[in-house]
Amino acid sequence: MRKTCKILFFQLLVIFMLMFIFQPILAYATKVERDNFTPNDEKIPLLSNTISKDERDDIVSDNTNKHKQLEIDSNAESFDISALFFFQGGVGLTFMRLSTTQSNQINATVVPTVSASIGYNQLFRFGYISSGIKIMIAYELGLAPSGNSTVVYKSNSAYGIIYVGYGRFLPYLGAGYTIMDTGQSFSTSLAADNRFSGNDFSFITGLGVNIDKHSGIDVSLRFHRLLGNYPNIFASYEFRF
């Protein structure tokens, strides 16, 4: 019995000693955690009677403003495009009405079209204002039914583009040159009487929307003089690398 009491007494003594040793450490850790809870690692005095209410409000307001500014700066940096090259893939519609070599019109005014583009992008940033130039090579391919046959639309274009925008949104304008072939077959040697081929200047305008540093959405209107300046409308996804 005495032996059991001695063991219990010794255990209680050890527990109290440990509590005495670790109590200052726990108190200090709690204070550090509480101090670090305020934004920007700036400590607000815990005793309300050490500063006035106006001073305390000024500290809170200053911390809040700095915290918001850090968020704004972080968001601005997230849309800083550093990649120099890009690839675009998209779908759209080509509007046309062409005369063939036999003076017959191709009975297709709207042709569903896919587009693939690759190019170079040089960006300049001035705060939240972004501007730059793009050099883009684009290939377009469209297919549409026309009577008992199918209209095949193909074009290769090279564009020089200038853009200026704010934040995520980058409207642009550019000019280029297009080589186009349209007929009722993929091969230029087939159905030669019902083909239209040519090359001429073209123009492009649109809006780019940045998702992040490496991707974005692009909506464009492409005007080919060979098509009577009817617009080609495209919505594309852009990947930068």
PDB file of C-alpha atoms in Angstrom:
ATOM      1  CA  MET A   1       0.000   0.000   0.000  1.00  0.00           C
ATOM      2  CA  ARG A   2       2.759   2.423   0.981  1.00  0.00           C
ATOM      3  CA  LYS A   3       4.663   1.501  -2.154  1.00  0.00           C
ATOM      4  CA  THR A   4       1.623   2.308  -4.326  1.00  0.00           C
ATOM      5  CA  CYS A   5       1.156   5.664  -2.606  1.00  0.00           C
ATOM      6  CA  LYS A   6       4.801   6.533  -3.142  1.00  0.00           C
ATOM      7  CA  ILE A   7       4.482   5.733  -6.870  1.00  0.00           C
ATOM      8  CA  LEU A   8       1.349   7.876  -7.236  1.00  0.00           C
ATOM      9  CA  PHE A   9       2.965  10.730  -5.326  1.00  0.00           C
ATOM     10  CA  PHE A  10       6.053  10.540  -7.528  1.00  0.00           C
ATOM     11  CA  GLN A  11       3.936  10.549 -10.699  1.00  0.00           C
ATOM     12  CA  LEU A  12       1.967  13.603  -9.558  1.00  0.00           C
ATOM     13  CA  LEU A  13       5.204  15.369  -8.684  1.00  0.00           C
ATOM     14  CA  VAL A  14       6.592  14.711 -12.172  1.00  0.00           C
ATOM     15  CA  ILE A  15       3.382  15.976 -13.794  1.00  0.00           C
ATOM     16  CA  PHE A  16       3.441  19.237 -11.799  1.00  0.00           C
ATOM     17  CA  MET A  17       7.112  19.759 -12.621  1.00  0.00           C
ATOM     18  CA  LEU A  18       6.445  19.293 -16.332  1.00  0.00           C
ATOM     19  CA  MET A  19       3.529  21.724 -16.181  1.00  0.00           C
ATOM     20  CA  PHE A  20       5.744  24.272 -14.419  1.00  0.00           C
ATOM     21  CA  ILE A  21       8.462  23.896 -17.058  1.00  0.00           C
ATOM     22  CA  PHE A  22       6.255  23.975 -20.171  1.00  0.00           C
ATOM     23  CA  GLN A  23       3.772  26.621 -19.072  1.00  0.00           C
ATOM     24  CA  PRO A  24       5.999  29.589 -20.143  1.00  0.00           C
ATOM     25  CA  ILE A  25       6.752  27.881 -23.449  1.00  0.00           C
ATOM     26  CA  LEU A  26       3.056  27.322 -24.210  1.00  0.00           C
ATOM     27  CA  ALA A  27       2.217  30.890 -23.230  1.00  0.00           C
ATOM     28  CA  TYR A  28       4.932  32.274 -25.516  1.00  0.00           C
ATOM     29  CA  ALA A  29       3.812  30.071 -28.448  1.00  0.00           C
ATOM     30  CA  THR A  30       0.220  31.219 -28.005  1.00  0.00           C
ATOM     31  CA  LYS A  31       1.316  34.859 -27.989  1.00  0.00           C
ATOM     32  CA  VAL A  32       3.387  34.424 -31.181  1.00  0.00           C
ATOM     33  CA  GLU A  33       0.495  32.708 -32.937  1.00  0.00           C
ATOM     34  CA  ARG A  34      -1.883  35.464 -31.884  1.00  0.00           C
ATOM     35  CA  ASP A  35       0.508  38.203 -33.016  1.00  0.00           C
ATOM     36  CA  ASN A  36       1.081  36.568 -36.399  1.00  0.00           C
ATOM     37  CA  PHE A  37      -2.636  36.392 -37.035  1.00  0.00           C
ATOM     38  CA  THR A  38      -2.750  40.050 -38.147  1.00  0.00           C
ATOM     39  CA  PRO A  39      -2.034  40.862 -41.853  1.00  0.00           C
ATOM     40  CA  ASN A  40       1.473  41.635 -43.105  1.00  0.00           C
ATOM     41  CA  ASP A  41       3.107  40.448 -39.856  1.00  0.00           C
ATOM     42  CA  GLU A  42       2.371  43.805 -38.161  1.00  0.00           C
ATOM     43  CA  LYS A  43       1.437  43.397 -34.504  1.00  0.00           C
ATOM     44  CA  ILE A  44      -1.513  45.195 -32.993  1.00  0.00           C
ATOM     45  CA  PRO A  45      -1.107  45.819 -29.240  1.00  0.00           C
ATOM     46  CA  LEU A  46      -3.271  43.463 -27.239  1.00  0.00           C
ATOM     47  CA  LEU A  47      -4.067  45.852 -24.390  1.00  0.00           C
ATOM     48  CA  SER A  48      -6.737  48.279 -25.483  1.00  0.00           C
ATOM     49  CA  ASN A  49      -5.698  50.831 -22.857  1.00  0.00           C
ATOM     50  CA  THR A  50      -2.186  51.248 -24.341  1.00  0.00           C
ATOM     51  CA  ILE A  51      -3.404  53.036 -27.509  1.00  0.00           C
ATOM     52  CA  SER A  52      -6.388  55.142 -28.406  1.00  0.00           C
ATOM     53  CA  LYS A  53      -9.290  53.906 -30.509  1.00  0.00           C
ATOM     54  CA  ASP A  54      -8.310  56.178 -33.416  1.00  0.00           C
ATOM     55  CA  GLU A  55      -4.754  54.832 -33.434  1.00  0.00           C
ATOM     56  CA  ARG A  56      -6.024  51.263 -33.347  1.00  0.00           C
ATOM     57  CA  ASP A  57      -8.413  51.980 -36.251  1.00  0.00           C
ATOM     58  CA  ASP A  58      -5.559  53.532 -38.234  1.00  0.00           C
ATOM     59  CA  ILE A  59      -3.420  50.410 -37.738  1.00  0.00           C
ATOM     60  CA  VAL A  60      -6.237  48.107 -38.840  1.00  0.00           C
ATOM     61  CA  SER A  61      -7.019  50.298 -41.881  1.00  0.00           C
ATOM     62  CA  ASP A  62      -3.349  50.451 -42.901  1.00  0.00           C
ATOM     63  CA  ASN A  63      -2.965  46.675 -42.630  1.00  0.00           C
ATOM     64  CA  THR A  64      -6.130  46.109 -44.651  1.00  0.00           C
ATOM     65  CA  ASN A  65      -5.026  48.473 -47.432  1.00  0.00           C
ATOM     66  CA  LYS A  66      -1.600  46.847 -47.652  1.00  0.00           C
ATOM     67  CA  HIS A  67      -3.192  43.411 -47.780  1.00  0.00           C
ATOM     68  CA  LYS A  68      -5.485  44.489 -50.646  1.00  0.00           C
ATOM     69  CA  GLN A  69      -2.552  46.025 -52.526  1.00  0.00           C
ATOM     70  CA  LEU A  70      -0.604  42.774 -52.230  1.00  0.00           C
ATOM     71  CA  GLU A  71      -3.575  40.909 -53.704  1.00  0.00           C
ATOM     72  CA  ILE A  72      -3.808  43.398 -56.594  1.00  0.00           C
ATOM     73  CA  ASP A  73      -0.071  43.134 -57.299  1.00  0.00           C
ATOM     74  CA  SER A  74      -0.295  39.339 -57.190  1.00  0.00           C
ATOM     75  CA  ASN A  75      -3.184  39.317 -59.658  1.00  0.00           C
ATOM     76  CA  ALA A  76      -1.350  41.687 -61.978  1.00  0.00           C
ATOM     77  CA  GLU A  77       1.739  39.478 -61.983  1.00  0.00           C
ATOM     78  CA  SER A  78      -0.369  36.395 -62.742  1.00  0.00           C
ATOM     79  CA  PHE A  79      -1.286  37.896 -66.140  1.00  0.00           C
ATOM     80  CA  ASP A  80       2.250  38.862 -67.075  1.00  0.00           C
ATOM     81  CA  ILE A  81       2.882  36.938 -70.297  1.00  0.00           C
ATOM     82  CA  SER A  82       6.534  35.953 -70.620  1.00  0.00           C
ATOM     83  CA  ALA A  83       6.179  33.188 -73.264  1.00  0.00           C
ATOM     84  CA  LEU A  84       7.332  34.337 -76.700  1.00  0.00           C
ATOM     85  CA  PHE A  85       5.547  31.773 -78.879  1.00  0.00           C
ATOM     86  CA  PHE A  86       1.944  30.650 -79.122  1.00  0.00           C
ATOM     87  CA  PHE A  87      -0.341  28.146 -80.816  1.00  0.00           C
ATOM     88  CA  GLN A  88      -4.021  28.695 -81.551  1.00  0.00           C
ATOM     89  CA  GLY A  89      -6.660  26.150 -82.483  1.00  0.00           C
ATOM     90  CA  GLY A  90     -10.218  27.172 -83.172  1.00  0.00           C
ATOM     91  CA  VAL A  91     -13.473  26.748 -85.045  1.00  0.00           C
ATOM     92  CA  GLY A  92     -15.561  29.255 -86.944  1.00  0.00           C
ATOM     93  CA  LEU A  93     -17.552  30.179 -90.016  1.00  0.00           C
ATOM     94  CA  THR A  94     -16.407  31.446 -93.411  1.00  0.00           C
ATOM     95  CA  PHE A  95     -18.820  33.615 -95.393  1.00  0.00           C
ATOM     96  CA  MET A  96     -18.312  33.532 -99.168  1.00  0.00           C
ATOM     97  CA  ARG A  97     -19.892  33.686-102.571  1.00  0.00           C
ATOM     98  CA  LEU A  98     -17.362  33.033-105.321  1.00  0.00           C
ATOM     99  CA  SER A  99     -17.387  32.772-109.098  1.00  0.00           C
ATOM    100  CA  THR A 100     -15.576  29.751-110.524  1.00  0.00           C
ATOM    101  CA  THR A 101     -13.453  29.626-113.670  1.00  0.00           C
ATOM    102  CA  GLN A 102     -16.603  28.830-115.666  1.00  0.00           C
ATOM    103  CA  SER A 103     -18.458  31.881-114.254  1.00  0.00           C
ATOM    104  CA  ASN A 104     -20.653  29.590-112.176  1.00  0.00           C
ATOM    105  CA  GLN A 105     -21.191  30.501-108.568  1.00  0.00           C
ATOM    106  CA  ILE A 106     -20.397  28.053-105.806  1.00  0.00           C
ATOM    107  CA  ASN A 107     -23.664  27.679-103.949  1.00  0.00           C
ATOM    108  CA  ALA A 108     -22.161  27.948-100.503  1.00  0.00           C
ATOM    109  CA  THR A 109     -22.317  31.172 -98.523  1.00  0.00           C
ATOM    110  CA  VAL A 110     -21.492  29.825 -95.053  1.00  0.00           C
ATOM    111  CA  VAL A 111     -18.733  27.251 -94.635  1.00  0.00           C
ATOM    112  CA  PRO A 112     -17.905  25.693 -91.220  1.00  0.00           C
ATOM    113  CA  THR A 113     -14.152  26.100 -90.831  1.00  0.00           C
ATOM    114  CA  VAL A 114     -11.351  25.025 -88.507  1.00  0.00           C
ATOM    115  CA  SER A 115      -8.195  27.061 -88.008  1.00  0.00           C
ATOM    116  CA  ALA A 116      -4.700  26.372 -86.691  1.00  0.00           C
ATOM    117  CA  SER A 117      -2.168  29.148 -86.108  1.00  0.00           C
ATOM    118  CA  ILE A 118       1.337  29.511 -84.751  1.00  0.00           C
ATOM    119  CA  GLY A 119       3.309  32.650 -84.123  1.00  0.00           C
ATOM    120  CA  TYR A 120       5.531  34.973 -82.129  1.00  0.00           C
ATOM    121  CA  ASN A 121       4.301  37.333 -79.393  1.00  0.00           C
ATOM    122  CA  GLN A 122       6.239  40.276 -77.910  1.00  0.00           C
ATOM    123  CA  LEU A 123       4.529  41.847 -74.889  1.00  0.00           C
ATOM    124  CA  PHE A 124       5.219  45.219 -73.239  1.00  0.00           C
ATOM    125  CA  ARG A 125       3.689  46.019 -69.838  1.00  0.00           C
ATOM    126  CA  PHE A 126       3.089  49.455 -68.321  1.00  0.00           C
ATOM    127  CA  GLY A 127       1.369  48.728 -65.017  1.00  0.00           C
ATOM    128  CA  TYR A 128      -2.037  47.352 -65.909  1.00  0.00           C
ATOM    129  CA  ILE A 129      -1.739  48.474 -69.543  1.00  0.00           C
ATOM    130  CA  SER A 130      -0.459  45.800 -71.933  1.00  0.00           C
ATOM    131  CA  SER A 131       0.626  46.313 -75.528  1.00  0.00           C
ATOM    132  CA  GLY A 132       2.583  44.321 -78.025  1.00  0.00           C
ATOM    133  CA  ILE A 133       2.951  42.805 -81.457  1.00  0.00           C
ATOM    134  CA  LYS A 134       2.200  39.389 -82.884  1.00  0.00           C
ATOM    135  CA  ILE A 135       3.389  37.666 -86.028  1.00  0.00           C
ATOM    136  CA  MET A 136       1.007  34.842 -86.903  1.00  0.00           C
ATOM    137  CA  ILE A 137       0.792  32.189 -89.614  1.00  0.00           C
ATOM    138  CA  ALA A 138      -2.714  30.733 -89.949  1.00  0.00           C
ATOM    139  CA  TYR A 139      -4.167  27.791 -91.868  1.00  0.00           C
ATOM    140  CA  GLU A 140      -7.916  27.487 -92.448  1.00  0.00           C
ATOM    141  CA  LEU A 141      -9.863  24.492 -93.764  1.00  0.00           C
ATOM    142  CA  GLY A 142     -13.604  24.437 -94.355  1.00  0.00           C
ATOM    143  CA  LEU A 143     -16.129  21.962 -95.757  1.00  0.00           C
ATOM    144  CA  ALA A 144     -19.751  22.581 -96.711  1.00  0.00           C
ATOM    145  CA  PRO A 145     -22.361  20.779 -98.851  1.00  0.00           C
ATOM    146  CA  SER A 146     -23.191  22.423-102.176  1.00  0.00           C
ATOM    147  CA  GLY A 147     -25.862  20.681-104.211  1.00  0.00           C
ATOM    148  CA  ASN A 148     -24.639  17.196-105.028  1.00  0.00           C
ATOM    149  CA  SER A 149     -21.043  17.967-104.089  1.00  0.00           C
ATOM    150  CA  THR A 150     -18.962  19.453-101.282  1.00  0.00           C
ATOM    151  CA  VAL A 151     -17.228  22.807-101.208  1.00  0.00           C
ATOM    152  CA  VAL A 152     -13.640  22.652 -99.919  1.00  0.00           C
ATOM    153  CA  TYR A 153     -12.168  25.927 -98.661  1.00  0.00           C
ATOM    154  CA  LYS A 154      -8.439  26.240 -97.898  1.00  0.00           C
ATOM    155  CA  SER A 155      -6.314  29.266 -97.099  1.00  0.00           C
ATOM    156  CA  ASN A 156      -2.861  30.120 -95.788  1.00  0.00           C
ATOM    157  CA  SER A 157      -2.326  33.550 -94.253  1.00  0.00           C
ATOM    158  CA  ALA A 158       0.436  35.519 -92.568  1.00  0.00           C
ATOM    159  CA  TYR A 159      -0.498  38.439 -90.290  1.00  0.00           C
ATOM    160  CA  GLY A 160       1.222  41.253 -88.441  1.00  0.00           C
ATOM    161  CA  ILE A 161      -0.864  42.266 -85.407  1.00  0.00           C
ATOM    162  CA  ILE A 162      -0.742  45.160 -82.917  1.00  0.00           C
ATOM    163  CA  TYR A 163      -2.669  44.990 -79.633  1.00  0.00           C
ATOM    164  CA  VAL A 164      -3.263  47.319 -76.679  1.00  0.00           C
ATOM    165  CA  GLY A 165      -5.403  46.438 -73.674  1.00  0.00           C
ATOM    166  CA  TYR A 166      -6.086  46.655 -69.969  1.00  0.00           C
ATOM    167  CA  GLY A 167      -5.673  43.732 -67.576  1.00  0.00           C
ATOM    168  CA  ARG A 168      -6.923  40.501 -69.133  1.00  0.00           C
ATOM    169  CA  PHE A 169      -8.520  42.061 -72.217  1.00  0.00           C
ATOM    170  CA  LEU A 170      -6.416  42.736 -75.328  1.00  0.00           C
ATOM    171  CA  PRO A 171      -8.201  44.091 -78.436  1.00  0.00           C
ATOM    172  CA  TYR A 172      -6.073  43.963 -81.583  1.00  0.00           C
ATOM    173  CA  LEU A 173      -5.861  44.911 -85.254  1.00  0.00           C
ATOM    174  CA  GLY A 174      -3.657  43.595 -88.020  1.00  0.00           C
ATOM    175  CA  ALA A 175      -3.048  43.096 -91.728  1.00  0.00           C
ATOM    176  CA  GLY A 176      -1.645  40.256 -93.769  1.00  0.00           C
ATOM    177  CA  TYR A 177      -1.533  38.320 -97.001  1.00  0.00           C
ATOM    178  CA  THR A 178      -3.617  35.275 -97.940  1.00  0.00           C
ATOM    179  CA  ILE A 179      -3.243  32.475-100.481  1.00  0.00           C
ATOM    180  CA  MET A 180      -6.609  30.762-100.984  1.00  0.00           C
ATOM    181  CA  ASP A 181      -8.051  27.848-102.927  1.00  0.00           C
ATOM    182  CA  THR A 182     -11.729  26.903-103.080  1.00  0.00           C
ATOM    183  CA  GLY A 183     -13.389  24.177-105.097  1.00  0.00           C
ATOM    184  CA  GLN A 184     -15.256  20.905-105.021  1.00  0.00           C
ATOM    185  CA  SER A 185     -12.244  18.741-104.143  1.00  0.00           C
ATOM    186  CA  PHE A 186      -9.090  18.899-102.031  1.00  0.00           C
ATOM    187  CA  SER A 187      -6.811  18.532-105.032  1.00  0.00           C
ATOM    188  CA  THR A 188      -6.337  21.504-107.349  1.00  0.00           C
ATOM    189  CA  SER A 189      -6.007  19.120-110.316  1.00  0.00           C
ATOM    190  CA  LEU A 190      -9.510  17.706-109.823  1.00  0.00           C
ATOM    191  CA  ALA A 191     -12.711  19.536-110.765  1.00  0.00           C
ATOM    192  CA  ALA A 192     -10.598  22.337-112.224  1.00  0.00           C
ATOM    193  CA  ASP A 193     -13.591  23.960-113.886  1.00  0.00           C
ATOM    194  CA  ASN A 194     -15.223  24.607-110.527  1.00  0.00           C
ATOM    195  CA  ARG A 195     -12.347  26.127-108.611  1.00  0.00           C
ATOM    196  CA  PHE A 196     -11.326  29.546-107.399  1.00  0.00           C
ATOM    197  CA  SER A 197      -7.714  30.283-106.478  1.00  0.00           C
ATOM    198  CA  GLY A 198      -5.931  33.494-105.749  1.00  0.00           C
ATOM    199  CA  ASN A 199      -3.881  35.590-103.352  1.00  0.00           C
ATOM    200  CA  ASP A 200      -4.459  39.059-101.955  1.00  0.00           C
ATOM    201  CA  PHE A 201      -4.306  41.202 -98.835  1.00  0.00           C
ATOM    202  CA  SER A 202      -6.403  40.421 -95.769  1.00  0.00           C
ATOM    203  CA  PHE A 203      -7.187  42.065 -92.455  1.00  0.00           C
ATOM    204  CA  ILE A 204      -7.816  40.791 -88.944  1.00  0.00           C
ATOM    205  CA  THR A 205      -9.326  42.248 -85.784  1.00  0.00           C
ATOM    206  CA  GLY A 206     -10.510  40.721 -82.541  1.00  0.00           C
ATOM    207  CA  LEU A 207     -10.218  40.402 -78.794  1.00  0.00           C
ATOM    208  CA  GLY A 208      -7.882  38.244 -76.726  1.00  0.00           C
ATOM    209  CA  VAL A 209      -8.745  37.339 -73.128  1.00  0.00           C
ATOM    210  CA  ASN A 210      -5.931  36.043 -70.900  1.00  0.00           C
ATOM    211  CA  ILE A 211      -6.776  33.126 -68.620  1.00  0.00           C
ATOM    212  CA  ASP A 212      -3.265  32.893 -67.149  1.00  0.00           C
ATOM    213  CA  LYS A 213       0.347  33.225 -68.271  1.00  0.00           C
ATOM    214  CA  HIS A 214       0.141  30.259 -70.617  1.00  0.00           C
ATOM    215  CA  SER A 215      -3.378  30.271 -72.034  1.00  0.00           C
ATOM    216  CA  GLY A 216      -6.145  32.482 -73.303  1.00  0.00           C
ATOM    217  CA  ILE A 217      -9.259  32.766 -75.453  1.00  0.00           C
ATOM    218  CA  ASP A 218      -9.219  34.584 -78.783  1.00  0.00           C
ATOM    219  CA  VAL A 219     -12.214  35.777 -80.846  1.00  0.00           C
ATOM    220  CA  SER A 220     -11.329  37.145 -84.278  1.00  0.00           C
ATOM    221  CA  LEU A 221     -12.807  38.503 -87.497  1.00  0.00           C
ATOM    222  CA  ARG A 222     -10.680  37.885 -90.596  1.00  0.00           C
ATOM    223  CA  PHE A 223     -11.520  39.792 -93.769  1.00  0.00           C
ATOM    224  CA  HIS A 224     -10.147  38.385 -97.049  1.00  0.00           C
ATOM    225  CA  ARG A 225     -10.402  40.584-100.137  1.00  0.00           C
ATOM    226  CA  LEU A 226     -10.633  37.388-102.180  1.00  0.00           C
ATOM    227  CA  LEU A 227     -13.967  36.687-100.458  1.00  0.00           C
ATOM    228  CA  GLY A 228     -15.315  40.164-101.076  1.00  0.00           C
ATOM    229  CA  ASN A 229     -14.290  41.252 -97.554  1.00  0.00           C
ATOM    230  CA  TYR A 230     -16.869  38.978 -95.983  1.00  0.00           C
ATOM    231  CA  PRO A 231     -15.691  38.100 -92.455  1.00  0.00           C
ATOM    232  CA  ASN A 232     -14.384  34.796 -91.224  1.00  0.00           C
ATOM    233  CA  ILE A 233     -15.451  34.455 -87.581  1.00  0.00           C
ATOM    234  CA  PHE A 234     -13.299  32.309 -85.270  1.00  0.00           C
ATOM    235  CA  ALA A 235     -13.219  31.409 -81.598  1.00  0.00           C
ATOM    236  CA  SER A 236      -9.843  29.926 -80.629  1.00  0.00           C
ATOM    237  CA  TYR A 237      -7.931  28.629 -77.630  1.00  0.00           C
ATOM    238  CA  GLU A 238      -4.391  29.980 -77.314  1.00  0.00           C
ATOM    239  CA  PHE A 239      -1.523  28.110 -75.664  1.00  0.00           C
ATOM    240  CA  ARG A 240       1.763  29.956 -75.046  1.00  0.00           C
ATOM    241  CA  PHE A 241       5.149  28.319 -74.710  1.00  0.00           C
TER     242      PHE A 241
END
